[in-house]
């Protein structure tokens, strides 16, 4: 029986999660669900100097909001825990020991100053097979001296010993077989005695193996690390259970040149983070998709298309549909250009497919903040009338405020164009006509009003626009009689009189 895939999303809590990281997590999730496997959240927090408080909660909150639950995580636990690298120190030490014992790693005492001196002396200095025998390490000093230095509490690092003359093969589901010659790699540091912690590379590989990860799906920026990871797998004797790699294409700036950065977001006015983030040190606030009015479904659909396409014309995909359709064969190798207009387009579509009552619930929170008390049923009908005109829920107030407050001012250009000498008298006539209606439905109003206009030979455009101006305060909004039907007879008539009084 073939093993069910196990994948992981492994962010480092060094700040807010970038939207590209959310895309990585999404692809992991889609693949795991499609294959009936497991999707794991592992927090890679071994670099204590870059730790940022609140970042881990932010990651969890992001996936709660998006509705992408993990199967195992620091919060949920699971059979392969703990899921935070800072809680796995002993495990890494054990594996460092194993590498030292089998001779695939060694201890190095070179101080930062000594290394710096080498770099100044030789421009392309690299700590590797060609230079290591001239450095201060266990290979040159011998066992006794090494033990003595360690006992004397000399700080050291452990380096992986890369042997030259080998082809290292990274089998990538998106890029095919990537072959790298071992002599281009350096003897990377995998452990530091100073904080008794492994570096990213070792912790990452050890955990992927122990957590039985079958597929490593991550951003392209990690592709250069992959050969070293393959080497580490081999050095630890795990070559047989090496995971499959899939390095996802970079997210590019909207203009298409270079990696998408936070600065692009600031420059062009769009969020590059899923949720709003306040930096705990500087207090600086960065906008998020959630706070900017995006629906989770829209963000998911939009991100799914940044690096993958279904090969058909279909663009709107529910999460279930994405799970079915996703494949690595249809992931692109080249960078995916970030297209904000497309994100807005997706949001508009998801607004249209969101039930009116759900949008009304979102909108009512805003109304409550404005101390407007309106019944849910009324708000739902208001939302239904305007949802075609909005891309974000925060546009609702601007589109509908006149449903909750009578106009206090009247758009000047419409007044100039439509409010004629005869208009006040016509509006009063209109008010009496509407008052006499038993049936105040949009159709009934429309029939009577049109007949009245025609009978008197009035100018339809002027009358209807003046009517709109009186009720809405501006020349915008959906069908006039749908507005008045919702507002009701009393309110409509009162607004007509109010306009006659206010507009000189
Ligand atoms: N901790 C790395 C990151 O922050 C993980 C990279 C990987 O998935 O291997 O993205």
mmCIF file of N, CA and C in Angstrom, residues 76-157:
data_model
loop_
_atom_site.group_PDB
_atom_site.id
_atom_site.type_symbol
_atom_site.label_atom_id
_atom_site.label_comp_id
_atom_site.label_asym_id
_atom_site.label_seq_id
_atom_site.Cartn_x
_atom_site.Cartn_y
_atom_site.Cartn_z
ATOM 1 N N UNK A 76 -2.893 21.994 18.061
ATOM 2 C CA UNK A 76 -3.643 20.734 18.098
ATOM 3 C C UNK A 76 -2.819 19.582 18.653
ATOM 4 N N UNK A 77 -1.505 19.685 18.536
ATOM 5 C CA UNK A 77 -0.656 18.538 18.884
ATOM 6 C C UNK A 77 -0.760 17.480 17.805
ATOM 7 N N UNK A 78 -0.384 16.260 18.118
ATOM 8 C CA UNK A 78 -0.415 15.177 17.138
ATOM 9 C C UNK A 78 0.668 14.168 17.447
ATOM 10 N N UNK A 79 0.678 13.055 16.718
ATOM 11 C CA UNK A 79 1.594 11.960 17.041
ATOM 12 C C UNK A 79 3.076 12.244 16.793
ATOM 13 N N UNK A 80 3.395 13.327 16.081
ATOM 14 C CA UNK A 80 4.805 13.583 15.770
ATOM 15 C C UNK A 80 5.350 14.820 16.499
ATOM 16 N N UNK A 81 4.649 15.253 17.535
ATOM 17 C CA UNK A 81 5.016 16.493 18.214
ATOM 18 C C UNK A 81 6.306 16.387 18.999
ATOM 19 N N UNK A 82 6.778 17.471 19.636
ATOM 20 C CA UNK A 82 6.177 18.806 19.525
ATOM 21 C C UNK A 82 6.376 19.417 18.135
ATOM 22 N N UNK A 83 5.509 20.383 17.804
ATOM 23 C CA UNK A 83 5.520 20.964 16.467
ATOM 24 C C UNK A 83 6.192 22.337 16.422
ATOM 25 N N UNK A 84 6.899 22.646 17.509
ATOM 26 C CA UNK A 84 7.665 23.890 17.540
ATOM 27 C C UNK A 84 9.116 23.509 17.701
ATOM 28 N N UNK A 85 9.954 24.007 16.818
ATOM 29 C CA UNK A 85 11.348 23.562 16.853
ATOM 30 C C UNK A 85 12.059 23.942 18.146
ATOM 31 N N UNK A 86 11.673 25.032 18.758
ATOM 32 C CA UNK A 86 12.339 25.419 20.006
ATOM 33 C C UNK A 86 12.105 24.383 21.112
ATOM 34 N N UNK A 87 11.109 23.529 20.916
ATOM 35 C CA UNK A 87 10.855 22.483 21.918
ATOM 36 C C UNK A 87 11.502 21.152 21.537
ATOM 37 N N UNK A 88 12.322 21.153 20.498
ATOM 38 C CA UNK A 88 12.895 19.898 20.004
ATOM 39 C C UNK A 88 14.429 19.888 20.075
ATOM 40 N N UNK A 89 14.961 20.786 20.901
ATOM 41 C CA UNK A 89 16.420 20.948 20.970
ATOM 42 C C UNK A 89 17.172 19.635 21.142
ATOM 43 N N UNK A 90 16.688 18.788 22.046
ATOM 44 C CA UNK A 90 17.416 17.544 22.337
ATOM 45 C C UNK A 90 17.476 16.645 21.116
ATOM 46 N N UNK A 91 16.389 16.647 20.365
ATOM 47 C CA UNK A 91 16.331 15.811 19.156
ATOM 48 C C UNK A 91 17.436 16.230 18.182
ATOM 49 N N UNK A 92 17.608 17.543 18.019
ATOM 50 C CA UNK A 92 18.613 18.011 17.061
ATOM 51 C C UNK A 92 20.027 17.675 17.545
ATOM 52 N N UNK A 93 20.229 17.834 18.845
ATOM 53 C CA UNK A 93 21.556 17.537 19.411
ATOM 54 C C UNK A 93 21.943 16.096 19.116
ATOM 55 N N UNK A 94 20.981 15.219 19.301
ATOM 56 C CA UNK A 94 21.194 13.799 19.045
ATOM 57 C C UNK A 94 21.666 13.570 17.604
ATOM 58 N N UNK A 95 21.034 14.295 16.689
ATOM 59 C CA UNK A 95 21.381 14.105 15.271
ATOM 60 C C UNK A 95 22.704 14.766 14.896
ATOM 61 N N UNK A 96 23.036 15.844 15.568
ATOM 62 C CA UNK A 96 24.344 16.475 15.343
ATOM 63 C C UNK A 96 25.414 15.474 15.782
ATOM 64 N N UNK A 97 25.173 14.854 16.908
ATOM 65 C CA UNK A 97 26.085 13.878 17.458
ATOM 66 C C UNK A 97 26.300 12.732 16.462
ATOM 67 N N UNK A 98 25.207 12.293 15.896
ATOM 68 C CA UNK A 98 25.255 11.190 14.942
ATOM 69 C C UNK A 98 26.111 11.546 13.719
ATOM 70 N N UNK A 99 25.963 12.777 13.230
ATOM 71 C CA UNK A 99 26.747 13.214 12.066
ATOM 72 C C UNK A 99 28.230 13.312 12.419
ATOM 73 N N UNK A 100 28.508 13.764 13.646
ATOM 74 C CA UNK A 100 29.908 13.869 14.068
ATOM 75 C C UNK A 100 30.514 12.476 14.188
ATOM 76 N N UNK A 101 29.724 11.562 14.731
ATOM 77 C CA UNK A 101 30.193 10.190 14.918
ATOM 78 C C UNK A 101 30.488 9.502 13.597
ATOM 79 N N UNK A 102 29.591 9.699 12.620
ATOM 80 C CA UNK A 102 29.824 8.982 11.354
ATOM 81 C C UNK A 102 30.742 9.757 10.400
ATOM 82 N N UNK A 103 31.308 10.841 10.910
ATOM 83 C CA UNK A 103 32.325 11.551 10.133
ATOM 84 C C UNK A 103 31.808 12.408 8.988
ATOM 85 N N UNK A 104 30.499 12.683 8.958
ATOM 86 C CA UNK A 104 29.980 13.515 7.870
ATOM 87 C C UNK A 104 29.841 14.973 8.297
ATOM 88 N N UNK A 105 30.251 15.251 9.548
ATOM 89 C CA UNK A 105 30.255 16.641 10.020
ATOM 90 C C UNK A 105 31.473 16.815 10.909
ATOM 91 N N UNK A 106 31.865 18.029 11.185
ATOM 92 C CA UNK A 106 33.030 18.264 12.041
ATOM 93 C C UNK A 106 32.833 19.563 12.817
ATOM 94 N N UNK A 107 33.675 19.726 13.838
ATOM 95 C CA UNK A 107 33.566 20.884 14.726
ATOM 96 C C UNK A 107 34.552 21.954 14.275
ATOM 97 N N UNK A 108 34.110 23.204 14.255
ATOM 98 C CA UNK A 108 35.011 24.281 13.822
ATOM 99 C C UNK A 108 35.040 25.404 14.850
ATOM 100 N N UNK A 109 36.272 25.889 15.125
ATOM 101 C CA UNK A 109 36.456 26.904 16.175
ATOM 102 C C UNK A 109 36.757 28.290 15.618
ATOM 103 N N UNK A 110 36.799 28.433 14.316
ATOM 104 C CA UNK A 110 37.183 29.726 13.733
ATOM 105 C C UNK A 110 36.276 30.830 14.271
ATOM 106 N N UNK A 111 36.894 31.899 14.687
ATOM 107 C CA UNK A 111 36.109 33.018 15.214
ATOM 108 C C UNK A 111 35.590 33.855 14.043
ATOM 109 N N UNK A 112 34.569 34.669 14.292
ATOM 110 C CA UNK A 112 34.074 35.531 13.210
ATOM 111 C C UNK A 112 35.189 36.385 12.616
ATOM 112 N N UNK A 113 36.117 36.830 13.450
ATOM 113 C CA UNK A 113 37.233 37.665 12.952
ATOM 114 C C UNK A 113 38.142 36.867 12.018
ATOM 115 N N UNK A 114 38.407 35.619 12.408
ATOM 116 C CA UNK A 114 39.258 34.778 11.558
ATOM 117 C C UNK A 114 38.608 34.526 10.196
ATOM 118 N N UNK A 115 37.318 34.303 10.237
ATOM 119 C CA UNK A 115 36.607 34.054 8.975
ATOM 120 C C UNK A 115 36.610 35.309 8.108
ATOM 121 N N UNK A 116 36.412 36.437 8.765
ATOM 122 C CA UNK A 116 36.411 37.718 8.057
ATOM 123 C C UNK A 116 37.775 37.946 7.383
ATOM 124 N N UNK A 117 38.832 37.613 8.098
ATOM 125 C CA UNK A 117 40.182 37.784 7.558
ATOM 126 C C UNK A 117 40.360 36.939 6.291
ATOM 127 N N UNK A 118 39.827 35.722 6.300
ATOM 128 C CA UNK A 118 39.900 34.847 5.122
ATOM 129 C C UNK A 118 39.170 35.478 3.941
ATOM 130 N N UNK A 119 38.000 36.033 4.252
ATOM 131 C CA UNK A 119 37.180 36.624 3.187
ATOM 132 C C UNK A 119 37.864 37.831 2.570
ATOM 133 N N UNK A 120 38.565 38.589 3.387
ATOM 134 C CA UNK A 120 39.264 39.762 2.827
ATOM 135 C C UNK A 120 40.451 39.306 1.983
ATOM 136 N N UNK A 121 41.080 38.266 2.441
ATOM 137 C CA UNK A 121 42.260 37.780 1.736
ATOM 138 C C UNK A 121 41.910 37.147 0.387
ATOM 139 N N UNK A 122 40.906 36.251 0.416
ATOM 140 C CA UNK A 122 40.511 35.565 -0.840
ATOM 141 C C UNK A 122 39.089 36.008 -1.181
ATOM 142 N N UNK A 123 38.943 36.617 -2.338
ATOM 143 C CA UNK A 123 37.631 37.168 -2.665
ATOM 144 C C UNK A 123 36.507 36.143 -2.662
ATOM 145 N N UNK A 124 36.697 34.994 -3.251
ATOM 146 C CA UNK A 124 35.574 34.049 -3.264
ATOM 147 C C UNK A 124 35.713 32.980 -2.187
ATOM 148 N N UNK A 125 36.181 33.398 -1.018
ATOM 149 C CA UNK A 125 36.425 32.402 0.020
ATOM 150 C C UNK A 125 35.164 31.616 0.340
ATOM 151 N N UNK A 126 35.323 30.304 0.404
ATOM 152 C CA UNK A 126 34.233 29.411 0.766
ATOM 153 C C UNK A 126 34.815 28.354 1.689
ATOM 154 N N UNK A 127 34.143 28.096 2.792
ATOM 155 C CA UNK A 127 34.603 27.067 3.736
ATOM 156 C C UNK A 127 34.222 25.723 3.128
ATOM 157 N N UNK A 128 35.178 25.041 2.497
ATOM 158 C CA UNK A 128 34.849 23.770 1.836
ATOM 159 C C UNK A 128 36.089 22.864 1.754
ATOM 160 N N UNK A 129 35.997 21.838 0.948
ATOM 161 C CA UNK A 129 37.091 20.854 0.866
ATOM 162 C C UNK A 129 38.426 21.503 0.495
ATOM 163 N N UNK A 130 38.361 22.600 -0.271
ATOM 164 C CA UNK A 130 39.611 23.221 -0.715
ATOM 165 C C UNK A 130 40.246 24.089 0.363
ATOM 166 N N UNK A 131 39.492 24.481 1.361
ATOM 167 C CA UNK A 131 40.029 25.401 2.376
ATOM 168 C C UNK A 131 40.011 24.834 3.798
ATOM 169 N N UNK A 132 39.166 23.852 4.055
ATOM 170 C CA UNK A 132 38.943 23.445 5.453
ATOM 171 C C UNK A 132 40.222 22.969 6.148
ATOM 172 N N UNK A 133 41.146 22.409 5.388
ATOM 173 C CA UNK A 133 42.354 21.904 6.029
ATOM 174 C C UNK A 133 43.306 23.025 6.454
ATOM 175 N N UNK A 134 42.966 24.248 6.063
ATOM 176 C CA UNK A 134 43.765 25.382 6.525
ATOM 177 C C UNK A 134 43.061 26.149 7.628
ATOM 178 N N UNK A 135 42.000 25.594 8.169
ATOM 179 C CA UNK A 135 41.221 26.320 9.177
ATOM 180 C C UNK A 135 41.323 25.625 10.543
ATOM 181 N N UNK A 136 40.729 26.290 11.565
ATOM 182 C CA UNK A 136 40.832 25.727 12.927
ATOM 183 C C UNK A 136 39.626 24.852 13.227
ATOM 184 N N UNK A 137 39.747 23.576 12.928
ATOM 185 C CA UNK A 137 38.616 22.682 13.172
ATOM 186 C C UNK A 137 39.093 21.304 13.623
ATOM 187 N N UNK A 138 38.133 20.445 13.947
ATOM 188 C CA UNK A 138 38.492 19.138 14.504
ATOM 189 C C UNK A 138 39.292 18.292 13.508
ATOM 190 N N UNK A 139 39.171 18.610 12.222
ATOM 191 C CA UNK A 139 39.928 17.848 11.217
ATOM 192 C C UNK A 139 41.408 18.214 11.264
ATOM 193 N N UNK A 140 41.693 19.484 11.554
ATOM 194 C CA UNK A 140 43.097 19.913 11.569
ATOM 195 C C UNK A 140 43.703 19.832 12.968
ATOM 196 N N UNK A 141 42.854 20.001 14.005
ATOM 197 C CA UNK A 141 43.399 20.045 15.372
ATOM 198 C C UNK A 141 43.514 18.664 16.020
ATOM 199 N N UNK A 142 42.733 17.730 15.523
ATOM 200 C CA UNK A 142 42.752 16.394 16.129
ATOM 201 C C UNK A 142 41.806 16.301 17.322
ATOM 202 N N UNK A 143 41.528 15.076 17.725
ATOM 203 C CA UNK A 143 40.508 14.820 18.733
ATOM 204 C C UNK A 143 40.838 15.423 20.108
ATOM 205 N N UNK A 144 42.084 15.193 20.528
ATOM 206 C CA UNK A 144 42.448 15.651 21.879
ATOM 207 C C UNK A 144 42.302 17.143 22.048
ATOM 208 N N UNK A 145 42.886 17.874 21.097
ATOM 209 C CA UNK A 145 42.834 19.334 21.164
ATOM 210 C C UNK A 145 41.372 19.816 21.071
ATOM 211 N N UNK A 146 40.608 19.156 20.227
ATOM 212 C CA UNK A 146 39.184 19.508 20.085
ATOM 213 C C UNK A 146 38.475 19.330 21.429
ATOM 214 N N UNK A 147 38.674 18.164 22.060
ATOM 215 C CA UNK A 147 38.030 17.917 23.358
ATOM 216 C C UNK A 147 38.469 18.947 24.391
ATOM 217 N N UNK A 148 39.752 19.264 24.367
ATOM 218 C CA UNK A 148 40.275 20.232 25.340
ATOM 219 C C UNK A 148 39.596 21.598 25.161
ATOM 220 N N UNK A 149 39.515 22.030 23.916
ATOM 221 C CA UNK A 149 38.890 23.339 23.648
ATOM 222 C C UNK A 149 37.418 23.357 24.093
ATOM 223 N N UNK A 150 36.731 22.253 23.830
ATOM 224 C CA UNK A 150 35.309 22.193 24.209
ATOM 225 C C UNK A 150 35.191 22.242 25.734
ATOM 226 N N UNK A 151 36.075 21.473 26.403
ATOM 227 C CA UNK A 151 36.038 21.481 27.861
ATOM 228 C C UNK A 151 36.338 22.868 28.430
ATOM 229 N N UNK A 152 37.188 23.596 27.716
ATOM 230 C CA UNK A 152 37.519 24.960 28.161
ATOM 231 C C UNK A 152 36.438 25.972 27.770
ATOM 232 N N UNK A 153 35.304 25.414 27.345
ATOM 233 C CA UNK A 153 34.125 26.236 26.991
ATOM 234 C C UNK A 153 34.372 27.185 25.811
ATOM 235 N N UNK A 154 35.240 26.750 24.901
ATOM 236 C CA UNK A 154 35.437 27.540 23.682
ATOM 237 C C UNK A 154 34.181 27.385 22.815
ATOM 238 N N UNK A 155 33.701 28.506 22.270
ATOM 239 C CA UNK A 155 32.507 28.412 21.402
ATOM 240 C C UNK A 155 32.891 27.756 20.089
ATOM 241 N N UNK A 156 31.968 26.957 19.576
ATOM 242 C CA UNK A 156 32.242 26.289 18.300
ATOM 243 C C UNK A 156 30.959 26.160 17.471
ATOM 244 N N UNK A 157 31.149 25.789 16.235
ATOM 245 C CA UNK A 157 29.997 25.441 15.389
ATOM 246 C C UNK A 157 30.251 24.052 14.825
#
